[in-house]
Short mmCIF file of C-alpha atoms in Angstrom, two decimals:
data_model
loop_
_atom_site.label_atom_id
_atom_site.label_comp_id
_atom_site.label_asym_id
_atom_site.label_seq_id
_atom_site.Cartn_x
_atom_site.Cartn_y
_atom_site.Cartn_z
CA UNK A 1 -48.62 -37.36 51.90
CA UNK A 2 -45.57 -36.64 49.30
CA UNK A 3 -44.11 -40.17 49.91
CA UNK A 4 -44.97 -43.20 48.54
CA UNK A 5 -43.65 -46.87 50.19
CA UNK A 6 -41.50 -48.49 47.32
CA UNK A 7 -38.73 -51.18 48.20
CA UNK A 8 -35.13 -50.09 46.93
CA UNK A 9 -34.88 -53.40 44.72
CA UNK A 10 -36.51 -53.82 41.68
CA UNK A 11 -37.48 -50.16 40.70
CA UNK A 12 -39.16 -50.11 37.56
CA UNK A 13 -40.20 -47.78 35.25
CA UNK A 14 -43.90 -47.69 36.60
CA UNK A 15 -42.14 -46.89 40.13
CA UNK A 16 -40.74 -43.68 38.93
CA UNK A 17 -43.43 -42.86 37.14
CA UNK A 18 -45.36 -42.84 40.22
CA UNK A 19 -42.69 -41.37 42.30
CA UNK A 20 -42.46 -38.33 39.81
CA UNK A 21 -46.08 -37.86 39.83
CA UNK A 22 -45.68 -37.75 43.51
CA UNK A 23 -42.73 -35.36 43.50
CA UNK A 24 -44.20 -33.29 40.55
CA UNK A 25 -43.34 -29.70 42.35
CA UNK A 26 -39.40 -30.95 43.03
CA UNK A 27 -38.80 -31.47 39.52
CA UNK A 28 -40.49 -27.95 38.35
CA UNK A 29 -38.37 -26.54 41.06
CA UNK A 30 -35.38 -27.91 39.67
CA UNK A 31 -36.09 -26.77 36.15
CA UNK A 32 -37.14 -23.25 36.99
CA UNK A 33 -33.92 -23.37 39.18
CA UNK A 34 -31.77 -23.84 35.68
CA UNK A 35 -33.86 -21.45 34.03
CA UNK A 36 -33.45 -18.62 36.55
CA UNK A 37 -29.65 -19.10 36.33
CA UNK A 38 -29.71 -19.28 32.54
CA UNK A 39 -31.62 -16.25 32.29
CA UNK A 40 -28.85 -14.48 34.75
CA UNK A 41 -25.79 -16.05 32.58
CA UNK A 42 -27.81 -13.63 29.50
CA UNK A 43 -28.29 -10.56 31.73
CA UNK A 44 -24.95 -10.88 33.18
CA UNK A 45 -22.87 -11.59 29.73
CA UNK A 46 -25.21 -8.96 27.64
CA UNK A 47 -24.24 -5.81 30.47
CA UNK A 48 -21.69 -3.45 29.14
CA UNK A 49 -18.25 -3.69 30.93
CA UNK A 50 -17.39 -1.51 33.44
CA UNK A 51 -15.42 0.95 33.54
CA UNK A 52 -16.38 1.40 29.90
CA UNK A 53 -13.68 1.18 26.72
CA UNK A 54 -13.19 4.16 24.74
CA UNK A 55 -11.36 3.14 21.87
CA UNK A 56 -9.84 5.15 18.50
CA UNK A 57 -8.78 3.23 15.24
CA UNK A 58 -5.76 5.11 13.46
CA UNK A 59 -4.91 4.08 9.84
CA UNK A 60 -1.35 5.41 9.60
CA UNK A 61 -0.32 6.91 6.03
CA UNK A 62 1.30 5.12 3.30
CA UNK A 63 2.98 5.98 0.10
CA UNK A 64 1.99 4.91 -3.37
CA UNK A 65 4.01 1.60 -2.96
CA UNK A 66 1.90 0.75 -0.01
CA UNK A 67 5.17 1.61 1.82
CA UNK A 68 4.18 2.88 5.52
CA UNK A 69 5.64 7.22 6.09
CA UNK A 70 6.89 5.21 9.49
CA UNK A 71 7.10 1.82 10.59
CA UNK A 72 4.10 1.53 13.25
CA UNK A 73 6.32 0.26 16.38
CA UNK A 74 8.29 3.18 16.17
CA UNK A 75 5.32 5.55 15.75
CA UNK A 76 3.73 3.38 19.34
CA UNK A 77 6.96 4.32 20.42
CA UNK A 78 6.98 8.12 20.40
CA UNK A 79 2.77 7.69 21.20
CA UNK A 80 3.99 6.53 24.12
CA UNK A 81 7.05 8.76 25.17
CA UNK A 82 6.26 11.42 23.96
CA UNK A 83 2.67 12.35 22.66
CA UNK A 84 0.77 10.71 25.25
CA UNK A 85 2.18 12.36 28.36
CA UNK A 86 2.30 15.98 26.51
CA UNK A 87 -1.42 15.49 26.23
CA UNK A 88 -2.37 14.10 29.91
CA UNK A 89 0.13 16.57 31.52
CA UNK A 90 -1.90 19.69 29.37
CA UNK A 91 -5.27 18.01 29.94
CA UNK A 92 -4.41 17.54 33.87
CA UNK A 93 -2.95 21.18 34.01
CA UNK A 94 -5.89 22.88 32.16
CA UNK A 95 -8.42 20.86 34.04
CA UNK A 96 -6.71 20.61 37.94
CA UNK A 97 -6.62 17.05 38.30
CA UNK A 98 -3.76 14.24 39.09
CA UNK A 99 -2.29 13.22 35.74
CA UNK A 100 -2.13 9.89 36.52
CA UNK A 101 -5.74 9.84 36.56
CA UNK A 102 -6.36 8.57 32.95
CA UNK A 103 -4.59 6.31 30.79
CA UNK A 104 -4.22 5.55 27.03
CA UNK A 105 -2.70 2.10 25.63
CA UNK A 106 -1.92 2.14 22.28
CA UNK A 107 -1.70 -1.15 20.05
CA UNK A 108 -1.22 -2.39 16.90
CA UNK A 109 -4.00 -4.18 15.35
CA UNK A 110 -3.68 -8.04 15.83
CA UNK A 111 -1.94 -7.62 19.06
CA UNK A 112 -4.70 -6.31 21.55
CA UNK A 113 -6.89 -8.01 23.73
CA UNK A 114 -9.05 -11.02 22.04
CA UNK A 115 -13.09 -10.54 22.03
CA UNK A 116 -13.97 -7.13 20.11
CA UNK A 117 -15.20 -7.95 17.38
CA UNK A 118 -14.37 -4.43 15.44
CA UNK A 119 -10.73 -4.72 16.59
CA UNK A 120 -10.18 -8.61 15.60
CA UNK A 121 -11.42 -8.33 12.45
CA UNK A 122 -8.74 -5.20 11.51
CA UNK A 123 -5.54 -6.97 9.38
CA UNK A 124 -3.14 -7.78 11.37
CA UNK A 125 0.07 -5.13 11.91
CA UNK A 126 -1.99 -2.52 9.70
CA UNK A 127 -3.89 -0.09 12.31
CA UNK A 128 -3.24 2.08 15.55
CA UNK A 129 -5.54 1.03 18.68
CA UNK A 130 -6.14 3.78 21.37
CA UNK A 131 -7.99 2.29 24.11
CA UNK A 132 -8.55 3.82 27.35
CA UNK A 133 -10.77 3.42 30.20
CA UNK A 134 -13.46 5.40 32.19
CA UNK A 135 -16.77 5.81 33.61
CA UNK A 136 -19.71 7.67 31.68
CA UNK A 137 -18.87 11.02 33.70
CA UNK A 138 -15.59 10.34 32.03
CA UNK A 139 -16.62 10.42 28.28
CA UNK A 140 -15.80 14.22 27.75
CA UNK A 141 -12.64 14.14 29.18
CA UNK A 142 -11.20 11.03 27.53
CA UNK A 143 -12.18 11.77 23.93
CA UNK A 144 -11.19 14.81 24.29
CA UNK A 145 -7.58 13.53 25.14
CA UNK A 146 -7.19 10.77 22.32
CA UNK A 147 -8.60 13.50 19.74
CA UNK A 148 -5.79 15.58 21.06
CA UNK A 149 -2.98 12.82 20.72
CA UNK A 150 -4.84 11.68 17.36
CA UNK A 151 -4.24 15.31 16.20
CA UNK A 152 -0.62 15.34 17.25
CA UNK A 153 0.19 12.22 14.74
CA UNK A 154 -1.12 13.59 12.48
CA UNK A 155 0.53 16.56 12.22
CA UNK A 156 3.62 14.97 12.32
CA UNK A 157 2.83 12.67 9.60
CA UNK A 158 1.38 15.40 7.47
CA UNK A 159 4.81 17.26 7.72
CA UNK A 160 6.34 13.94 6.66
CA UNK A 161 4.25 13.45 3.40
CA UNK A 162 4.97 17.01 2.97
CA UNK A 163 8.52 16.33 2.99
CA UNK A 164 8.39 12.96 0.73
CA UNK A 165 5.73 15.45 -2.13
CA UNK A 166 8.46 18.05 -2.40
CA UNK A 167 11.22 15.75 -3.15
CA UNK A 168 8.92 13.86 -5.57
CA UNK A 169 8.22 17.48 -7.19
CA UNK A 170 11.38 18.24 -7.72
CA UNK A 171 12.35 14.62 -8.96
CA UNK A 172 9.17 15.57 -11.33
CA UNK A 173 10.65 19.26 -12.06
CA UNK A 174 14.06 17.75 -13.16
CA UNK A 175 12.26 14.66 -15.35
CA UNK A 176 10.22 17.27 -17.18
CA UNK A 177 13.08 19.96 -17.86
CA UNK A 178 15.00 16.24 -19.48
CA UNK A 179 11.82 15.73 -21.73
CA UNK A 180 11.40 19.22 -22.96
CA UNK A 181 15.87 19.31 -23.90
CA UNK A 182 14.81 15.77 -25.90
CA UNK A 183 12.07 17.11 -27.60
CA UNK A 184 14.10 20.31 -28.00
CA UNK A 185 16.32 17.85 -29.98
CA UNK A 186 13.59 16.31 -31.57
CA UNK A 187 13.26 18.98 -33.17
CA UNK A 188 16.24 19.65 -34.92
CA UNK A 189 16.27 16.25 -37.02
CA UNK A 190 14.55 17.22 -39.75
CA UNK A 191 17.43 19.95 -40.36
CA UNK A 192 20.02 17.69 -40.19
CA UNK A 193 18.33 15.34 -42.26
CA UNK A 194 18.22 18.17 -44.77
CA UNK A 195 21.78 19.36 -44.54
CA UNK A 196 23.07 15.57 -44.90
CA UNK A 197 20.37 15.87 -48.25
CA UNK A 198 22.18 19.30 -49.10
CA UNK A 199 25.36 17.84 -49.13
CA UNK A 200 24.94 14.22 -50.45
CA UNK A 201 23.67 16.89 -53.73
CA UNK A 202 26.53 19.24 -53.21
CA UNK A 203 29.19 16.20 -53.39
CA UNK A 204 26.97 14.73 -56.78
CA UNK A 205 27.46 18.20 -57.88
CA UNK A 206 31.26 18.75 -57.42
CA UNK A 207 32.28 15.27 -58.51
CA UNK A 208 30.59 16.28 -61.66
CA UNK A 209 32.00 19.35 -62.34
CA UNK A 210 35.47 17.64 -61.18
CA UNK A 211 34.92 15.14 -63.71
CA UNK A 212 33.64 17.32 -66.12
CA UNK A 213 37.41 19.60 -65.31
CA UNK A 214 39.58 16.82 -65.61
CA UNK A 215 37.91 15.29 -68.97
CA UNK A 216 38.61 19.00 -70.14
CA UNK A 217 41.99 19.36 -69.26
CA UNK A 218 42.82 15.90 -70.68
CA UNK A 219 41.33 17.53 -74.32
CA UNK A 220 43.44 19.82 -73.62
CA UNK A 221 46.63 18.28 -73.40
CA UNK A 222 45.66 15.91 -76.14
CA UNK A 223 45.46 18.65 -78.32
CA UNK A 224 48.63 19.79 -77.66
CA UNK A 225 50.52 17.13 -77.83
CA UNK A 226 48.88 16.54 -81.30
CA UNK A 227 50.24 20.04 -82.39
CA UNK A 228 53.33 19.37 -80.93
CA UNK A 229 53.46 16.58 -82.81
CA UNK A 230 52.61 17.89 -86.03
CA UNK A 231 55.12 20.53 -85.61
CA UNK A 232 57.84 17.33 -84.70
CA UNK A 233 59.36 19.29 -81.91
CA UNK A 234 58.62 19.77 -78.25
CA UNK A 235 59.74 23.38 -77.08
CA UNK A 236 60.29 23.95 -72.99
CA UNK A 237 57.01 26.03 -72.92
CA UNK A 238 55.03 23.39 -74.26
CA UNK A 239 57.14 21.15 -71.61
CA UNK A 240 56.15 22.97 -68.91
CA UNK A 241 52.73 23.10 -69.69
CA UNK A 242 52.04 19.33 -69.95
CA UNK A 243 53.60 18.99 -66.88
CA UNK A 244 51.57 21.64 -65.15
CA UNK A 245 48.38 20.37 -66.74
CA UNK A 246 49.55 16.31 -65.50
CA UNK A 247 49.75 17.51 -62.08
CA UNK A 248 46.10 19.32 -62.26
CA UNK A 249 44.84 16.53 -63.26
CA UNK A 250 45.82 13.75 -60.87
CA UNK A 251 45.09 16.52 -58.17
CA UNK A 252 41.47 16.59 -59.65
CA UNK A 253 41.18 12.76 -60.20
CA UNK A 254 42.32 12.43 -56.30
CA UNK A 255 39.81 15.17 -55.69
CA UNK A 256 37.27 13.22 -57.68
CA UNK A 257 38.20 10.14 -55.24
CA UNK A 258 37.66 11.80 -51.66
CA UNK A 259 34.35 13.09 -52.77
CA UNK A 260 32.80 9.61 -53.84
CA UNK A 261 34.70 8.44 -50.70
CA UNK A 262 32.95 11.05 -48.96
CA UNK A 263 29.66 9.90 -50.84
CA UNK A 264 29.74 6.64 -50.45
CA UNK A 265 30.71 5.92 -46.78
CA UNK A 266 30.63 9.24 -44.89
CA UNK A 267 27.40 10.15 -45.71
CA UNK A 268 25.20 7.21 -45.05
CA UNK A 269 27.68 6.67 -41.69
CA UNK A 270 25.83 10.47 -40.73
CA UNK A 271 22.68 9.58 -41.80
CA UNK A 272 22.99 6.25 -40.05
CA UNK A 273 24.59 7.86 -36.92
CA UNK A 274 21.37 10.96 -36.88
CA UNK A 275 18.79 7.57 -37.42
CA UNK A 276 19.92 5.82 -34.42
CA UNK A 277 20.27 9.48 -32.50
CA UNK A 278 16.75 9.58 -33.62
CA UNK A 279 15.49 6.15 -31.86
CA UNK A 280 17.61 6.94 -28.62
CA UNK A 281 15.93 10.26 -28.75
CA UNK A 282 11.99 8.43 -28.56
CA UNK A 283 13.10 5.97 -26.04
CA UNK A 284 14.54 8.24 -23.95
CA UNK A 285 11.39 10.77 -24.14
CA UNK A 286 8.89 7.24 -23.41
CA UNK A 287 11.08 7.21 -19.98
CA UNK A 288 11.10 10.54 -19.25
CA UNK A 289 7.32 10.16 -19.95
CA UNK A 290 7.01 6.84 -17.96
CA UNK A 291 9.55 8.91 -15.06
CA UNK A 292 6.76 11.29 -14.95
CA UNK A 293 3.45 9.25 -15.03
CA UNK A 294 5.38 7.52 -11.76
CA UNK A 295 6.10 10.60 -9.82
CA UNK A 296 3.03 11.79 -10.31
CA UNK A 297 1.52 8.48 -9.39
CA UNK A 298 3.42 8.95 -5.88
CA UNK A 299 2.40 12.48 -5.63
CA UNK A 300 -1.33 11.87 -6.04
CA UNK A 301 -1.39 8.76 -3.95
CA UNK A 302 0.29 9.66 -0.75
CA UNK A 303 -2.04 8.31 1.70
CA UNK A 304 -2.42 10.84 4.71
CA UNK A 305 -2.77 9.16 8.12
CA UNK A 306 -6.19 9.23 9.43
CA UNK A 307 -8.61 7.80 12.23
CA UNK A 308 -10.70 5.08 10.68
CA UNK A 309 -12.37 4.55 13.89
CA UNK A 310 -12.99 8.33 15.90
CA UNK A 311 -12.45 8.58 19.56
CA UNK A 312 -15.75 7.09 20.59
CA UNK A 313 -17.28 4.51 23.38
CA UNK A 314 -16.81 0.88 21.87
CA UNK A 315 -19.23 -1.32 23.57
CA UNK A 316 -18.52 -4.65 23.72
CA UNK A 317 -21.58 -6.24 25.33
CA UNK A 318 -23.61 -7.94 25.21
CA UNK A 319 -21.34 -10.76 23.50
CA UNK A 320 -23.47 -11.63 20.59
CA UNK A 321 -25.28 -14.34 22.67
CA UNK A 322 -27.79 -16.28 21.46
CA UNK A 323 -30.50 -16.10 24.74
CA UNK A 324 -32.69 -18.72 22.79
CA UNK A 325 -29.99 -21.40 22.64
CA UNK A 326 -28.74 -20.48 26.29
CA UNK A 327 -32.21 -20.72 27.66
CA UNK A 328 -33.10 -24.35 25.70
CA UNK A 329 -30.05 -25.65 27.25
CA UNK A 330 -30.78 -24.76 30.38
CA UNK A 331 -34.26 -26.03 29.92
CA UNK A 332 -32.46 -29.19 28.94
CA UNK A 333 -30.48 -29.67 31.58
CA UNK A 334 -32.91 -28.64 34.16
CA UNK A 335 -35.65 -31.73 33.05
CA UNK A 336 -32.20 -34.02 33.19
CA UNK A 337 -31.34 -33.23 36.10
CA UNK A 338 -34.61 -32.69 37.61
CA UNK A 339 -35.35 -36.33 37.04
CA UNK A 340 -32.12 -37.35 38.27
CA UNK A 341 -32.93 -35.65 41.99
CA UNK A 342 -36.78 -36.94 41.67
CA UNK A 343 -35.13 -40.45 41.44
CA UNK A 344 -32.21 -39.72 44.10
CA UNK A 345 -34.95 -38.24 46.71
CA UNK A 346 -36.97 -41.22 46.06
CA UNK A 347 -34.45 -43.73 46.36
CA UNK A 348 -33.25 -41.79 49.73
CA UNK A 349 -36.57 -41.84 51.00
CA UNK A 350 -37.37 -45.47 50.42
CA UNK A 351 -34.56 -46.71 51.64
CA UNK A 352 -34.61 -44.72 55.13
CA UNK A 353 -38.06 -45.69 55.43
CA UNK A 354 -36.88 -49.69 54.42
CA UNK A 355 -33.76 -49.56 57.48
CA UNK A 356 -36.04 -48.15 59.75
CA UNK A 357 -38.42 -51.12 59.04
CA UNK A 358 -36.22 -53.58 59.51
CA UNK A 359 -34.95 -52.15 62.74
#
């Protein structure tokens, strides 16, 4: 017999010992029990969902700046209005079925449904989700459709770079034609620096002959008043001529004046004036030249939307489980508890037995 006679008080260790000896197959029945379930809780959580996801990543293009060519809830937006139920209706037409028949949810990254790994881990706010559902038969059908809507954005957004890489051409077109006229200009400093050379010698030049005039003329009239002198009268002639020869010469000396005026302050104002021409000039060819290393920065790096993630099945079983850990605990739990209904039967049994004896 299974049953052993124990009294309900005073059950020792040496008591269950016995009674689990005697109820041996119980307690493996329990545990293989646990382990049974634990092995479904692996098979069921490792199956593939069903209807199965088909999922596409879209990384939507961005200028140099990291600046998105839309803002992504107004691209979900027209995905939504406009793209998605072109696509269906032509897929349902071409094909002869009800267009409600498949659906695609679009979502930005960080705000779809917890648990895929591959979708999770995108940063947040930064990527297009597709999803749709279907069974295998199904596969064709639906990639076919989010390749088609994929395609659609990214026309669109093509045409919109397009757009943006003109404009920054021409910005580029207008920043070059402003370098070449300042290096155009460049050029012609040397020659003025020449003619301000040219005439800083021709003023030397005329205040010397000037001087050279007047110390003549004053000889001159020296002379004459010495013979006029001599002679002890002054006729009108003579008169005349002193008089003409006085005016010459404070006409020359004034002369003499404006060209060292000329020679000493409007000359080096020029130069001056063509030196600091001459630094505006390189500073404002290193901006033209830093205009055009930018534009052509933002040309070159126009990021062109583009599916990171191509229509395709995402499975999302089995859920990274760990069947070792799920079957110890099991294990666990089914020796706990296995001794706990060893003990309970026992203590049921003995104590039936124990009424009915008193009775």
């Amino acid at each position: 017999s299974d049953s052993f006679e124990l009294p309900v008080e005073g059950f020792t260790l040496a008591d269950y010992v016995v009674a689990f000896l005697g109820r041996w197959k119980l307690f493996v029945a329990v545990v293989v029990v646990f382990l049974i379930g634990g092995l479904g809780v692996v098979v069921l959580e490792s199956r593939p969902p069903v209807p199965f996801p088909y999922t596409t990543v879209l990384e939507t293009g961005r200028f140099a700046d990291g600046t998105p060519l839309e803002d992504l809830n107004i691209v979900r937006t027209r995905l939504e209005t406009v793209y998605i139920p072109k696509v269906l209706l032509e897929h349902a037409i071409k094909a002869g079925y009800d267009q409600e028949q498949y659906a695609v949810e679009v979502v930005i990254s960080g705000q779809s449904k917890k648990g895929d790994a591959k979708l999770d881990s995108l940063p947040t706010g930064s990527f297009l989700v597709l999803e749709s559902r279907g069974s295998e038969q199904d596969r064709e059908e639906i990639l076919s459709i989010q390749q088609d809507i994929v395609n659609l954005l990214i026309q669109d957004h093509d045409r919109r770079a397009e757009v943006v890489k003109r404009e920054l051409e021409r910005e580029k077109f207008q920043a070059q034609l402003r370098l070449d006229e300042l290096k155009g200009r460049e050029s012609f400093f040397p020659r003025r620096h020449a003619l301000l050379d040219d005439t800083l010698n021709l003023l030397k030049a005329q205040i010397n002959t000037t001087t050279d005039l007047v110390s003549s003329m004053e000889k001159d009239r020296s002379t004459a008043l010495v013979t006029a002198t001599s002679k002890g009268t002054v006729d009108q002639a003579l008169a005349t001529t002193l008089l003409l020869v006085d005016t010459d010469i404070t006409r020359n000396r004034e002369k003499i004046r404006e060209l060292e005026e000329r020679l000493s302050v409007a000359i080096p104002r020029d130069r001056a004036i063509l030196e600091q021409e001459e630094l505006d000039n390189k500073r404002a060819q290193k901006e033209q030249e830093q205009a055009l290393s930018e534009i052509e920065f933002k040309v070159n790096n126009i990021q062109k939307t583009a599916p990171i993630l191509p229509p395709s099945r995402l499975l999302k079983g089995p859920k990274q489980i760990l069947w070792q850990k799920t079957m110890l605990a099991m294990l666990i739990a089914g020796v706990m508890v296995g001794f706990f209904v060893v003990w309970i039967t026992e203590l049921a049994v003995n104590s039936k037995r124990y009424v009915h004896q008193s009775r």
